[in-house]
XYZ file of N, CA and C in Angstrom:
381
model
N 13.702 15.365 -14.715
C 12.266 15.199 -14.835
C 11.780 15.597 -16.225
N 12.352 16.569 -16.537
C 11.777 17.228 -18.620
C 12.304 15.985 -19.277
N 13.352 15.127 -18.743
C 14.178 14.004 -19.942
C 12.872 13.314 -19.843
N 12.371 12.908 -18.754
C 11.423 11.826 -18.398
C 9.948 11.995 -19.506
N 9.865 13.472 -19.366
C 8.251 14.185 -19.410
C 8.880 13.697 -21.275
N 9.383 14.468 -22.029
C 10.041 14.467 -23.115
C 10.028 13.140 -23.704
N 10.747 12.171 -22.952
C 10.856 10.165 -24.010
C 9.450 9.973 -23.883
N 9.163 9.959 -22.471
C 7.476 9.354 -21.946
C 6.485 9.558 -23.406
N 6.265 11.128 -23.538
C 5.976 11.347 -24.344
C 5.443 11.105 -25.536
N 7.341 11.468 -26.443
C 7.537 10.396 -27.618
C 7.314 9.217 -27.769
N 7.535 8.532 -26.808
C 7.530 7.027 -26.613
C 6.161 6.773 -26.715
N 5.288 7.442 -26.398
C 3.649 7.111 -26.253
C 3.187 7.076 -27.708
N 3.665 8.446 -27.964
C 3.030 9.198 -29.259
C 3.306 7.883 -30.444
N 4.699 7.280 -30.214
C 4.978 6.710 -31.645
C 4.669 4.831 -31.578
N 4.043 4.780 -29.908
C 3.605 3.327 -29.750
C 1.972 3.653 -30.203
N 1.200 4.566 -29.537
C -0.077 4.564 -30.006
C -0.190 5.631 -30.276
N -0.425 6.816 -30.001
C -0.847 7.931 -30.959
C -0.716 9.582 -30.343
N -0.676 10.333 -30.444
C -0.669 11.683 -29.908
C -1.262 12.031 -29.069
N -2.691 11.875 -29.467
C -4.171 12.275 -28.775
C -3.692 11.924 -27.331
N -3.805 10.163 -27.241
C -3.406 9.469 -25.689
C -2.358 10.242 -25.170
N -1.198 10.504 -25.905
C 0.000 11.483 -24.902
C -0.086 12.466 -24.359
N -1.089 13.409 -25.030
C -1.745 14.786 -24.427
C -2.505 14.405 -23.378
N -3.639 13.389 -23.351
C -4.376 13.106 -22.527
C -3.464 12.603 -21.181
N -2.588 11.759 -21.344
C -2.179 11.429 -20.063
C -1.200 12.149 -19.480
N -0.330 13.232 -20.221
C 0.507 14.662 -19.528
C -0.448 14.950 -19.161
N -1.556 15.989 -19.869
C -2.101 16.518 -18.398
C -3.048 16.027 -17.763
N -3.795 14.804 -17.635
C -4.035 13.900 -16.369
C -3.053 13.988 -15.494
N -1.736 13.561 -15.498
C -0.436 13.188 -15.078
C -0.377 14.831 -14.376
N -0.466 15.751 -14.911
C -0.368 17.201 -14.051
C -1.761 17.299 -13.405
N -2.274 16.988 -13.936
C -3.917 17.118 -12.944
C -3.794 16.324 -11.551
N -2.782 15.227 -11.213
C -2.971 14.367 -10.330
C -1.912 15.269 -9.304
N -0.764 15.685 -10.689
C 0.324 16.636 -9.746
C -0.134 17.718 -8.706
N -1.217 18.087 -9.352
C -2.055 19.121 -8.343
C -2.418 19.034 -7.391
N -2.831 17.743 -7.491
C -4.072 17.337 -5.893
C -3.100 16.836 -4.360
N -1.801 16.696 -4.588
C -0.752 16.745 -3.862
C 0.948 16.458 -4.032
N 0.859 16.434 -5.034
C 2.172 16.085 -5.519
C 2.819 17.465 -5.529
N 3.733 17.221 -6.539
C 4.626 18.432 -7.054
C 4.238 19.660 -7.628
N 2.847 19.561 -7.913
C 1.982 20.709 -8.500
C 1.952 20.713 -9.733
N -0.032 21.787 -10.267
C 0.424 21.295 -11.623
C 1.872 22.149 -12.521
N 2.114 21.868 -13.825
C 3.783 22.298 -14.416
C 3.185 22.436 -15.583
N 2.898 23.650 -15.651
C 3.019 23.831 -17.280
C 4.456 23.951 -17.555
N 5.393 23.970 -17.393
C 6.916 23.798 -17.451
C 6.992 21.521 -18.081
N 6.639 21.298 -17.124
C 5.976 19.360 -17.277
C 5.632 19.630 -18.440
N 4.735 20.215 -19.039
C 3.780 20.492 -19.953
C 4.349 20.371 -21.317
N 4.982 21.176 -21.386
C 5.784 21.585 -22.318
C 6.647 20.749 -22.971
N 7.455 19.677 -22.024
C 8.297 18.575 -22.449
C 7.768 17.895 -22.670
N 5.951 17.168 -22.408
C 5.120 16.350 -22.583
C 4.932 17.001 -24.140
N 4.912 18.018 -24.420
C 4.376 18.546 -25.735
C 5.123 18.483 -26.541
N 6.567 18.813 -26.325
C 7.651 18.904 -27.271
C 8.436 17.065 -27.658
N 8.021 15.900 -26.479
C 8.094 14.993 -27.477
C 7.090 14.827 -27.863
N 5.896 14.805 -27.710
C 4.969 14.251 -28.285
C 4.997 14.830 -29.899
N 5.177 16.184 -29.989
C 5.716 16.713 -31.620
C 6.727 15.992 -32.076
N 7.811 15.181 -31.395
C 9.263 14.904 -31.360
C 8.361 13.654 -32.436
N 7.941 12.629 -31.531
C 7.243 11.520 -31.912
C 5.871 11.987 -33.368
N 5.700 12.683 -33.022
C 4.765 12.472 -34.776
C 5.693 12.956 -35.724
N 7.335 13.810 -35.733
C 7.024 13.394 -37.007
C 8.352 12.713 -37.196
N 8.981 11.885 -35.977
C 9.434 10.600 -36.139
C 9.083 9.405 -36.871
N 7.580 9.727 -36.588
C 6.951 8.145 -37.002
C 6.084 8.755 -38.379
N 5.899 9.648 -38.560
C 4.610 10.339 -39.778
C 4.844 9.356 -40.997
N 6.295 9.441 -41.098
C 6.546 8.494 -42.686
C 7.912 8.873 -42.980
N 8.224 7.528 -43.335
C 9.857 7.601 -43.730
C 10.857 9.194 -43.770
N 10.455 9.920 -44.739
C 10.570 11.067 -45.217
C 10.792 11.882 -43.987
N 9.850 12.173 -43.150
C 10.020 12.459 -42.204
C 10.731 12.027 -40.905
N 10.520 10.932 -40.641
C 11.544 10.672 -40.157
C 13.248 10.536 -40.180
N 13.571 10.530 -41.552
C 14.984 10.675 -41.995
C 15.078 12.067 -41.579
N 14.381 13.161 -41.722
C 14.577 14.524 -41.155
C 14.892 15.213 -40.325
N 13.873 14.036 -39.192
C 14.091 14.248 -38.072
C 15.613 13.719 -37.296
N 15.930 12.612 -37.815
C 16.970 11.880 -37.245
C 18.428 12.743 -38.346
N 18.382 13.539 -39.092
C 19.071 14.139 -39.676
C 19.523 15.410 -38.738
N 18.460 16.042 -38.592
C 18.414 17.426 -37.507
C 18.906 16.784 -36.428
N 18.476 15.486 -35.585
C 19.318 15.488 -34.127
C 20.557 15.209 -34.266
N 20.874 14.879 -35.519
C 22.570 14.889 -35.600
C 23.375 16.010 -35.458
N 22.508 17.513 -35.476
C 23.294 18.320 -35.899
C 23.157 19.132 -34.280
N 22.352 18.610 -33.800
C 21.914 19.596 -32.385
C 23.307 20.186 -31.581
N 22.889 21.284 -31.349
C 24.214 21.909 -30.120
C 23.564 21.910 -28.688
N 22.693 21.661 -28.508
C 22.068 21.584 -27.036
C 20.625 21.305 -27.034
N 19.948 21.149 -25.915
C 18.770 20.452 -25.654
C 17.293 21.322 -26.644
N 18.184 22.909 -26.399
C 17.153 24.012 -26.835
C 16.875 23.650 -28.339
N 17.249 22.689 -29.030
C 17.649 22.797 -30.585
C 15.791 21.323 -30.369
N 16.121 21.157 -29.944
C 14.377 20.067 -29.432
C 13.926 20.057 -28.503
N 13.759 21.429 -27.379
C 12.743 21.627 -26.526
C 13.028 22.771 -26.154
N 11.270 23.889 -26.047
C 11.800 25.124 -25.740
C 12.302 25.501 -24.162
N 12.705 26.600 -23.682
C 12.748 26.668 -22.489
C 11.671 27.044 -21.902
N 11.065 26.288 -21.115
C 9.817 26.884 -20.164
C 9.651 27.038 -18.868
N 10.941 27.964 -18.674
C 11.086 28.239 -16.978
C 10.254 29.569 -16.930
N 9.522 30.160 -17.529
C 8.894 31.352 -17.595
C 7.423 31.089 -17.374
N 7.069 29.466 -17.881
C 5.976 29.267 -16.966
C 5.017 28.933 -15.963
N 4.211 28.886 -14.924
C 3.654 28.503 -14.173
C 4.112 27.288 -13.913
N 4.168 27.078 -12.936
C 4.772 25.356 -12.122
C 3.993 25.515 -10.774
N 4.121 24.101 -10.047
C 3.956 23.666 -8.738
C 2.744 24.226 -7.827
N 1.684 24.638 -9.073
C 0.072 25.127 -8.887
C -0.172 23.674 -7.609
N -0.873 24.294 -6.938
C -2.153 23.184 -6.268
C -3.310 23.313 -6.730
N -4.180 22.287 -6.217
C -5.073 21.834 -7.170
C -6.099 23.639 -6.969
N -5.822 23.916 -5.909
C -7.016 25.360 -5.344
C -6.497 26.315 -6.739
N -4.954 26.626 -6.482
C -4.279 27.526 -7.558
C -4.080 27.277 -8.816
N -4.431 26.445 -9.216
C -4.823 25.630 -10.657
C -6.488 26.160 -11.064
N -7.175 25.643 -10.123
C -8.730 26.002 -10.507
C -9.095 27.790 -10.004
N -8.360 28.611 -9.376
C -8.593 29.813 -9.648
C -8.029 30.706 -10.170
N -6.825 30.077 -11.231
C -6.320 30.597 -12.574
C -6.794 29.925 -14.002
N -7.223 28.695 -13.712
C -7.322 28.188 -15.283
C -8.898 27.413 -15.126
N -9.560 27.283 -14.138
C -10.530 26.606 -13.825
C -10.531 24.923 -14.352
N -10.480 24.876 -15.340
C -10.371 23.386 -15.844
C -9.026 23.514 -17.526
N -8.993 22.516 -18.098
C -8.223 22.331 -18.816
C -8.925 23.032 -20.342
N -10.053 22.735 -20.000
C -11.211 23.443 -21.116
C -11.209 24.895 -21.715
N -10.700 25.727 -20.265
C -11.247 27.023 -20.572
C -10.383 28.056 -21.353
N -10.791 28.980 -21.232
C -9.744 30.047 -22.238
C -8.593 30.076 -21.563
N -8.090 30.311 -20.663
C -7.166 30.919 -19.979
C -6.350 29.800 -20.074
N -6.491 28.478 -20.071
C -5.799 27.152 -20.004
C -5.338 27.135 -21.389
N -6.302 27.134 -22.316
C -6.101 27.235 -23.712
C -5.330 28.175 -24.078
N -4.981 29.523 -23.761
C -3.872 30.315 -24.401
C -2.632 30.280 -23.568
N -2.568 29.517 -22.619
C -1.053 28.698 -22.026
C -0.726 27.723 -22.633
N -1.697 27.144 -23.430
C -1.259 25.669 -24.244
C -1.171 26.037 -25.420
N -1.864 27.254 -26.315
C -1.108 27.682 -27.463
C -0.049 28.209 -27.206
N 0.413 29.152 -26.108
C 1.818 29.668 -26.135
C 2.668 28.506 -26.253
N 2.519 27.779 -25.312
C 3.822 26.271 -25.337
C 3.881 25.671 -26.929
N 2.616 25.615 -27.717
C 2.835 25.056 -29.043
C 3.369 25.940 -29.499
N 3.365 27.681 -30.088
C 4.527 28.340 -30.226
C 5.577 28.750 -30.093
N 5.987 27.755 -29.089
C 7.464 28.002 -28.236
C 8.196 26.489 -29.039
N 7.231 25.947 -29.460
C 7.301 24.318 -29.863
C 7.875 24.409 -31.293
N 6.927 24.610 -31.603
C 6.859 25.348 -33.394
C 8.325 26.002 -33.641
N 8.800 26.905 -32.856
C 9.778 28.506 -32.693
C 10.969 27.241 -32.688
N 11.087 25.920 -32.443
C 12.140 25.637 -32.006
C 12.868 24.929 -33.372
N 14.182 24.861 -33.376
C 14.967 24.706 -34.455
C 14.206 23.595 -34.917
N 14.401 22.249 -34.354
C 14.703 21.187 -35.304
C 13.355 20.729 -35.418
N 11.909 21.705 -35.040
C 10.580 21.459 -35.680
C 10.375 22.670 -36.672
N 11.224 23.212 -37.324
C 11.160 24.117 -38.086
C 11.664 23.496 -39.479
N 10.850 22.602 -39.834
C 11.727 21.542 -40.678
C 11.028 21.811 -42.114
């Protein structure tokens, strides 16, 4: 499911643009909530880490030779996505809105900066 969350992602980011990939991961976990698998900031995270994967694949030549330079050298998955078994998963929609209330608020917002510093922290975006 992270391989899925991870190409989906990239694949979005470098057909139309970033913004849309964020928007539809967590739509895509917002729907997880209301009966599915719950929401995943764990989901989250692989939605985040290609979508970084994909901008600076596509940013400009330069960058992209960089990028495709670094996955040559990878020893495992951790070298382009952090591990995020440490965070929150399989919320319902009740346990979603009486920890984070909406996607807006603070508490949502410093779970989504931690994942971009877990993003950042990782080898082959340390470029």
């Amino acid at each position: 499911d992270l391989a899925q969350h991870f190409i989906g992602a990239a694949a979005i980011t470098a057909s139309v643009n970033s913004q849309i990939a964020q928007v539809l991961g967590e739509e895509k976990e917002m729907q997880d909530a209301q009966g599915g698998s719950g929401f995943s900031f764990v989901d989250l995270t692989a939605d985040k880490a290609g979508t970084r994967f994909g901008e600076l694949a596509t940013a400009n030549p330069d960058s992209a030779r960089k990028i495709q330079q670094a996955m040559a050298k990878i020893k495992d998955y951790t070298d382009f996505m952090p591990d995020p078994r440490t965070l929150p998963e399989h919320m319902d929609a009740a346990t979603f809105n009486a920890r984070y209330g909406t996607i807006n608020s603070e508490a949502y917002q410093k779970v989504s900066k931690e994942i971009d510093a877990l993003i950042a922290a990782t080898p082959i975006y340390r470029q």
